Tab-separated table of C-alpha atoms and ligand atoms in Angstrom:
chain	number	residue	atom	x	y	z
A	287	UNK	CA	28.935	15.770	-18.001
A	288	UNK	CA	28.270	12.297	-19.387
A	289	UNK	CA	27.142	12.068	-23.023
A	290	UNK	CA	24.684	9.149	-23.049
A	291	UNK	CA	24.630	6.427	-25.673
A	292	UNK	CA	28.277	5.419	-26.012
A	293	UNK	CA	27.277	1.739	-25.702
A	294	UNK	CA	23.985	1.955	-27.620
A	295	UNK	CA	22.783	-1.418	-28.876
A	296	UNK	CA	25.431	-3.370	-27.003
A	297	UNK	CA	24.957	-6.455	-24.789
A	298	UNK	CA	27.398	-6.752	-21.878
A	299	UNK	CA	28.145	-9.391	-19.292
A	300	UNK	CA	29.420	-7.871	-16.040
A	301	UNK	CA	30.652	-10.373	-13.452
A	302	UNK	CA	30.480	-9.376	-9.808
A	303	UNK	CA	27.727	-6.913	-10.715
A	304	UNK	CA	26.058	-7.318	-7.330
A	305	UNK	CA	28.497	-5.057	-5.461
A	306	UNK	CA	31.150	-2.364	-5.600
A	307	UNK	CA	32.875	-1.646	-8.910
A	308	UNK	CA	30.757	-4.220	-10.795
A	309	UNK	CA	27.494	-2.572	-9.697
A	310	UNK	CA	28.867	0.821	-10.754
A	311	UNK	CA	29.914	-0.560	-14.159
A	312	UNK	CA	26.526	-2.257	-14.730
A	313	UNK	CA	24.630	0.958	-13.888
A	314	UNK	CA	26.813	3.137	-16.128
A	315	UNK	CA	26.726	0.639	-19.007
A	316	UNK	CA	22.908	0.640	-18.949
A	317	UNK	CA	22.858	4.467	-18.874
A	318	UNK	CA	25.130	4.396	-21.930
A	319	UNK	CA	22.617	2.224	-23.806
A	320	UNK	CA	23.793	-1.355	-23.198
A	321	UNK	CA	21.628	-4.214	-22.034
A	322	UNK	CA	23.475	-5.703	-19.071
A	323	UNK	CA	23.683	-9.252	-17.787
A	324	UNK	CA	24.337	-8.689	-14.079
A	325	UNK	CA	26.255	-11.818	-13.120
A	326	UNK	CA	27.118	-12.735	-9.556
A	327	UNK	CA	27.422	-15.705	-7.220
A	328	UNK	CA	24.985	-13.751	-5.014
A	329	UNK	CA	21.812	-13.741	-7.116
A	330	UNK	CA	19.857	-11.475	-4.745
A	331	UNK	CA	22.569	-8.816	-4.930
A	332	UNK	CA	22.683	-9.085	-8.733
A	333	UNK	CA	18.881	-8.796	-8.887
A	334	UNK	CA	18.888	-5.638	-6.788
A	335	UNK	CA	21.360	-4.022	-9.199
A	336	UNK	CA	19.578	-5.322	-12.332
A	337	UNK	CA	16.304	-3.893	-11.016
A	338	UNK	CA	17.953	-0.484	-10.530
A	339	UNK	CA	19.292	-0.138	-14.076
A	340	UNK	CA	18.163	2.755	-16.251
A	341	UNK	CA	18.245	2.748	-20.065
A	342	UNK	CA	17.449	-0.589	-21.706
A	343	UNK	CA	18.045	-2.299	-18.340
A	344	UNK	CA	19.219	-5.837	-17.828
A	345	UNK	CA	18.724	-9.063	-15.999
A	346	UNK	CA	20.412	-10.953	-13.146
A	347	UNK	CA	22.107	-14.306	-13.656
A	348	UNK	CA	23.759	-16.499	-11.014
A	349	UNK	CA	27.236	-17.802	-11.787
A	350	UNK	CA	30.179	-18.980	-9.735
A	351	UNK	CA	32.983	-17.837	-12.032
A	352	UNK	CA	35.282	-20.510	-10.570
A	353	UNK	CA	33.046	-23.224	-12.017
A	354	UNK	CA	32.921	-24.165	-15.705
A	355	UNK	CA	29.419	-25.677	-15.615
A	356	UNK	CA	28.147	-22.495	-13.988
A	357	UNK	CA	29.682	-20.419	-16.828
A	358	UNK	CA	28.127	-22.718	-19.451
A	359	UNK	CA	24.675	-22.284	-17.936
A	360	UNK	CA	25.025	-18.497	-17.519
A	361	UNK	CA	26.238	-18.034	-21.114
A	362	UNK	CA	23.309	-20.124	-22.412
A	363	UNK	CA	20.793	-18.177	-20.298
A	364	UNK	CA	22.271	-14.815	-21.267
A	365	UNK	CA	22.280	-15.508	-25.008
A	366	UNK	CA	18.762	-16.979	-24.828
A	367	UNK	CA	17.533	-13.728	-23.272
A	368	UNK	CA	19.605	-11.063	-25.047
A	369	UNK	CA	21.145	-12.774	-28.080
A	370	UNK	CA	24.941	-12.914	-28.435
A	371	UNK	CA	26.768	-10.545	-26.092
A	372	UNK	CA	29.586	-8.365	-27.434
A	373	UNK	CA	31.236	-7.164	-24.209
A	374	UNK	CA	32.531	-9.002	-21.154
A	375	UNK	CA	33.672	-7.232	-17.998
A	376	UNK	CA	35.645	-9.741	-15.925
A	377	UNK	CA	35.298	-7.939	-12.615
A	378	UNK	CA	34.328	-10.458	-9.919
A	379	UNK	CA	37.157	-11.478	-7.608
A	380	UNK	CA	38.005	-12.274	-4.018
A	381	UNK	CA	40.592	-10.603	-1.845
A	382	UNK	CA	42.567	-12.067	1.049
A	383	UNK	CA	42.913	-11.163	4.699
A	384	UNK	CA	46.236	-9.340	5.230
A	385	UNK	CA	48.730	-12.023	6.279
A	386	UNK	CA	52.376	-12.889	5.838
A	387	UNK	CA	53.151	-15.353	3.020
A	388	UNK	CA	52.856	-18.640	4.903
A	389	UNK	CA	49.955	-17.535	7.111
A	390	UNK	CA	47.224	-17.694	4.479
A	391	UNK	CA	45.320	-20.975	4.908
A	392	UNK	CA	45.901	-23.279	1.914
A	393	UNK	CA	42.190	-23.744	1.392
A	394	UNK	CA	41.706	-19.950	1.132
A	395	UNK	CA	44.568	-19.777	-1.370
A	396	UNK	CA	43.028	-22.496	-3.545
A	397	UNK	CA	39.697	-20.650	-3.670
A	398	UNK	CA	41.456	-17.334	-4.400
A	399	UNK	CA	43.328	-18.872	-7.333
A	400	UNK	CA	40.168	-20.545	-8.662
A	401	UNK	CA	38.055	-17.372	-8.527
A	402	UNK	CA	40.674	-14.815	-9.544
A	403	UNK	CA	42.691	-16.772	-12.143
A	404	UNK	CA	41.092	-20.051	-13.228
A	405	UNK	CA	37.876	-18.147	-13.970
A	406	UNK	CA	39.665	-16.741	-17.059
A	407	UNK	CA	40.074	-20.294	-18.363
A	408	UNK	CA	36.306	-20.800	-18.026
A	409	UNK	CA	35.702	-17.413	-19.665
A	410	UNK	CA	37.910	-18.488	-22.582
A	411	UNK	CA	36.164	-21.848	-22.952
A	412	UNK	CA	32.555	-20.698	-22.548
A	413	UNK	CA	32.238	-16.975	-23.300
A	414	UNK	CA	34.879	-16.086	-25.902
A	415	UNK	CA	33.327	-18.371	-28.560
A	416	UNK	CA	30.224	-16.141	-28.467
A	417	UNK	CA	32.337	-13.055	-29.265
A	418	UNK	CA	34.311	-14.924	-31.906
A	419	UNK	CA	31.150	-16.162	-33.615
A	420	UNK	CA	29.563	-12.706	-33.773
A	421	UNK	CA	32.714	-11.276	-35.341
A	422	UNK	CA	34.435	-9.532	-32.429
A	423	UNK	CA	33.882	-7.633	-29.226
A	424	UNK	CA	35.515	-6.134	-26.162
A	425	UNK	CA	36.769	-7.658	-22.921
A	426	UNK	CA	37.562	-5.454	-19.926
A	427	UNK	CA	39.420	-7.145	-17.083
A	428	UNK	CA	39.622	-5.623	-13.621
A	429	UNK	CA	43.177	-5.993	-12.330
A	430	UNK	CA	44.674	-3.837	-9.552
A	431	UNK	CA	47.473	-1.335	-9.188
A	432	UNK	CA	48.856	-3.717	-6.547
A	433	UNK	CA	49.819	-6.067	-9.405
A	434	UNK	CA	52.793	-3.781	-10.042
A	435	UNK	CA	52.904	-1.708	-6.827
A	436	UNK	CA	52.462	-4.334	-4.108
A	437	UNK	CA	52.046	-3.895	-0.387
A	438	UNK	CA	53.328	-6.399	2.209
A	439	UNK	CA	50.775	-8.851	3.553
A	440	UNK	CA	48.723	-9.207	0.359
A	441	UNK	CA	51.024	-11.484	-1.655
A	442	UNK	CA	48.504	-13.983	-2.954
A	443	UNK	CA	45.799	-11.508	-3.930
A	444	UNK	CA	48.395	-9.313	-5.630
A	445	UNK	CA	49.844	-12.306	-7.485
A	446	UNK	CA	46.372	-13.095	-8.871
A	447	UNK	CA	46.065	-9.498	-10.094
A	448	UNK	CA	49.519	-9.702	-11.732
A	449	UNK	CA	48.154	-12.786	-13.497
A	450	UNK	CA	45.194	-10.703	-14.731
A	451	UNK	CA	47.648	-8.170	-16.227
A	452	UNK	CA	49.599	-10.963	-17.942
A	453	UNK	CA	46.412	-12.655	-19.174
A	454	UNK	CA	45.128	-9.349	-20.538
A	455	UNK	CA	48.271	-8.911	-22.628
A	456	UNK	CA	48.288	-12.489	-23.927
A	457	UNK	CA	44.549	-12.451	-24.630
A	458	UNK	CA	44.912	-9.180	-26.554
A	459	UNK	CA	47.670	-10.628	-28.747
A	460	UNK	CA	45.911	-13.944	-29.259
A	461	UNK	CA	42.429	-12.566	-29.929
A	462	UNK	CA	43.244	-9.585	-32.157
A	463	UNK	CA	42.776	-11.675	-35.337
A	464	UNK	CA	39.231	-12.399	-34.058
A	465	UNK	CA	38.649	-8.629	-33.682
A	466	UNK	CA	38.318	-9.053	-29.919
A	467	UNK	CA	39.970	-6.229	-27.960
A	468	UNK	CA	41.147	-7.021	-24.429
A	469	UNK	CA	42.148	-4.346	-21.928
A	470	UNK	CA	42.447	-4.049	-18.159
A	471	UNK	CA	41.808	-1.415	-15.515
A	472	UNK	CA	44.144	-1.202	-12.531
A	473	UNK	CA	42.256	0.490	-9.663
A	474	UNK	CA	43.754	1.746	-6.428
A	475	UNK	CA	42.098	0.727	-3.173
A	476	UNK	CA	38.386	1.313	-3.568
A	477	UNK	CA	35.450	2.424	-1.458
A	478	UNK	CA	33.607	-0.904	-1.820
A	479	UNK	CA	32.599	-3.789	0.445
A	480	UNK	CA	35.875	-5.521	-0.557
A	481	UNK	CA	37.693	-2.961	1.549
A	482	UNK	CA	35.821	-4.170	4.624
A	483	UNK	CA	36.564	-7.801	3.860
A	484	UNK	CA	40.246	-6.804	3.800
A	485	UNK	CA	40.409	-4.646	6.914
A	486	UNK	CA	37.179	-5.293	8.819
A	487	UNK	CA	34.386	-2.741	9.252
A	488	UNK	CA	35.964	-0.595	11.986
A	489	UNK	CA	39.588	-0.308	10.925
A	490	UNK	CA	39.532	3.354	9.822
A	491	UNK	CA	43.192	3.728	10.851
A	492	UNK	CA	44.304	1.201	8.195
A	493	UNK	CA	42.125	2.883	5.576
A	494	UNK	CA	43.601	6.295	6.460
A	495	UNK	CA	47.119	4.859	6.110
A	496	UNK	CA	46.271	3.560	2.630
A	497	UNK	CA	44.683	6.856	1.535
A	498	UNK	CA	47.861	8.659	2.645
A	499	UNK	CA	49.764	6.697	-0.059
A	500	UNK	CA	47.473	7.911	-2.872
A	501	UNK	CA	48.604	11.311	-4.232
A	502	UNK	CA	45.059	12.483	-5.081
A	503	UNK	CA	44.149	11.741	-1.459
A	504	UNK	CA	41.032	9.606	-1.671
A	505	UNK	CA	39.814	6.062	-2.336
A	506	UNK	CA	38.819	4.923	-5.825
A	507	UNK	CA	35.041	4.932	-6.435
A	508	UNK	CA	32.797	2.707	-8.591
A	509	UNK	CA	32.157	5.783	-10.803
A	510	UNK	CA	35.906	6.152	-11.451
A	511	UNK	CA	36.104	2.551	-12.642
A	512	UNK	CA	32.813	2.656	-14.561
A	513	UNK	CA	34.000	5.668	-16.600
A	514	UNK	CA	37.164	3.819	-17.634
A	515	UNK	CA	35.199	0.635	-18.365
A	516	UNK	CA	32.826	2.546	-20.681
A	517	UNK	CA	35.753	4.024	-22.600
A	518	UNK	CA	37.561	0.688	-23.031
A	519	UNK	CA	34.389	-1.089	-24.219
A	520	UNK	CA	33.316	1.730	-26.525
A	521	UNK	CA	34.220	2.381	-30.152
A	522	UNK	CA	36.321	5.344	-28.943
A	523	UNK	CA	38.858	2.670	-27.927
A	524	UNK	CA	38.643	0.749	-31.208
A	525	UNK	CA	42.460	0.835	-31.642
A	526	UNK	CA	43.257	0.134	-27.985
A	527	UNK	CA	44.075	-3.434	-26.986
A	528	UNK	CA	46.455	-4.962	-24.449
A	529	UNK	CA	46.411	-1.780	-22.365
A	530	UNK	CA	46.395	-1.713	-18.568
A	531	UNK	CA	44.870	1.601	-17.521
A	532	UNK	CA	45.712	2.751	-13.984
A	533	UNK	CA	42.754	4.461	-12.282
A	534	UNK	CA	44.658	4.971	-9.085
A	535	UNK	CA	44.814	8.633	-8.057
A	536	UNK	CA	48.536	8.631	-8.891
A	537	UNK	CA	49.490	5.678	-6.679
A	538	UNK	CA	51.911	4.420	-9.340
A	539	UNK	CA	53.769	7.705	-9.555
A	540	UNK	CA	53.430	8.870	-5.959
B	631	NAD	N1	37.997	-2.557	-3.772
B	631	NAD	C1	39.299	-2.445	-3.967
B	631	NAD	O1	40.030	-1.917	-3.129
B	631	NAD	C2	39.902	-2.920	-5.260
B	631	NAD	C3	41.142	-2.400	-5.672
B	631	NAD	C4	41.719	-2.841	-6.856
B	631	NAD	C5	41.063	-3.783	-7.618
B	631	NAD	N2	39.862	-4.281	-7.196
B	631	NAD	C6	39.205	-5.284	-8.028
B	631	NAD	O2	37.956	-4.773	-8.448
B	631	NAD	C7	37.050	-5.861	-8.662
B	631	NAD	C8	35.770	-5.600	-7.913
B	631	NAD	O3	36.075	-5.408	-6.542
B	631	NAD	P1	35.022	-4.774	-5.526
B	631	NAD	O4	35.816	-3.966	-4.589
B	631	NAD	O5	33.892	-4.190	-6.255
B	631	NAD	O6	34.585	-6.115	-4.750
B	631	NAD	P2	33.231	-6.461	-3.951
B	631	NAD	O7	33.660	-7.482	-2.953
B	631	NAD	O8	32.528	-5.239	-3.506
B	631	NAD	O9	32.341	-7.156	-5.078
B	631	NAD	C9	32.735	-8.374	-5.663
B	631	NAD	C10	31.501	-9.059	-6.223
B	631	NAD	O10	31.945	-10.291	-6.822
B	631	NAD	C11	31.067	-11.324	-6.431
B	631	NAD	N3	31.767	-12.604	-6.454
B	631	NAD	C12	32.697	-13.051	-5.564
B	631	NAD	N4	33.071	-14.303	-5.890
B	631	NAD	C13	32.376	-14.639	-7.002
B	631	NAD	C14	32.315	-15.809	-7.789
B	631	NAD	N5	33.047	-16.887	-7.489
B	631	NAD	N6	31.497	-15.821	-8.863
B	631	NAD	C15	30.729	-14.735	-9.164
B	631	NAD	N7	30.726	-13.608	-8.438
B	631	NAD	C16	31.545	-13.567	-7.358
B	631	NAD	C17	30.616	-10.955	-5.020
B	631	NAD	O11	29.410	-11.625	-4.662
B	631	NAD	C18	30.474	-9.439	-5.143
B	631	NAD	O12	29.164	-9.077	-5.558
B	631	NAD	C19	37.806	-7.110	-8.230
B	631	NAD	O13	38.393	-7.714	-9.362
B	631	NAD	C20	38.886	-6.564	-7.317
B	631	NAD	O14	40.002	-7.423	-7.233
B	631	NAD	C21	39.269	-3.867	-6.041
């Protein structure tokens, strides 16, 4: 049973809100009382989610998180519409096709690094000043359990998620004096479109093999991640910073 209103009066940016975990987080945040900036490189997808929000609702904004100018414009548009935001969910990311180390095309690697890691530089330059100026806030980063429990064939994606864990810890230490809390969620493999971009639409055998490695015996859902993201953004977590919360069905201990 969800008690509504845990994010009453809040304004949240959710990147990658057009799909998967981000869409689930945006919907739950709105139900908990936040106004939500649904940010995505795919504006139509973000609009569809923004239009579906309950509670105080939200609005869709286009942003390529790998691009600083795109961040600057999105932050300006968001604050013009909602006023200063207090919560940022850094969720958008790319994955890679399973491949041995040297088999990933260099161009794909460069884009992966830009979207999954360099985007945090742009977030720091363009979005953190808004939190700092309003006197604090919460950042929730979406990492992955694969950052610390890797599988073969996913080296570069997993390395970017290990970087998200490291960045979360450094950001938490560096931003605590500004009253900005920074935490991460480490999901197990999820039932989202990202799964298909990893394995292809018909590869049920690979999905079954992955599920067999998760003690609770199922894929992670957007609701699982949204529940954790509400907690970490809410005042219930007011003394929690620098944490990396596994939401992984026991993958780490299995
Ligand atoms: N699905 C999984 O198995 C899984 C497991 C662990 C962690 N994660 C992490 O969870 C997060 C969400 O994953 P998901 O499964 O919901 O993915 P998804 O592919 O379903 O959704 C990702 C969203 O991000 C958007 N996006 C991609 N590049 C962007 C860019 N440059 N700028 C702005 N938006 C961009 C896409 O358009 C899409 O709407 C990611 O950080 C991912 O690494 C996913």
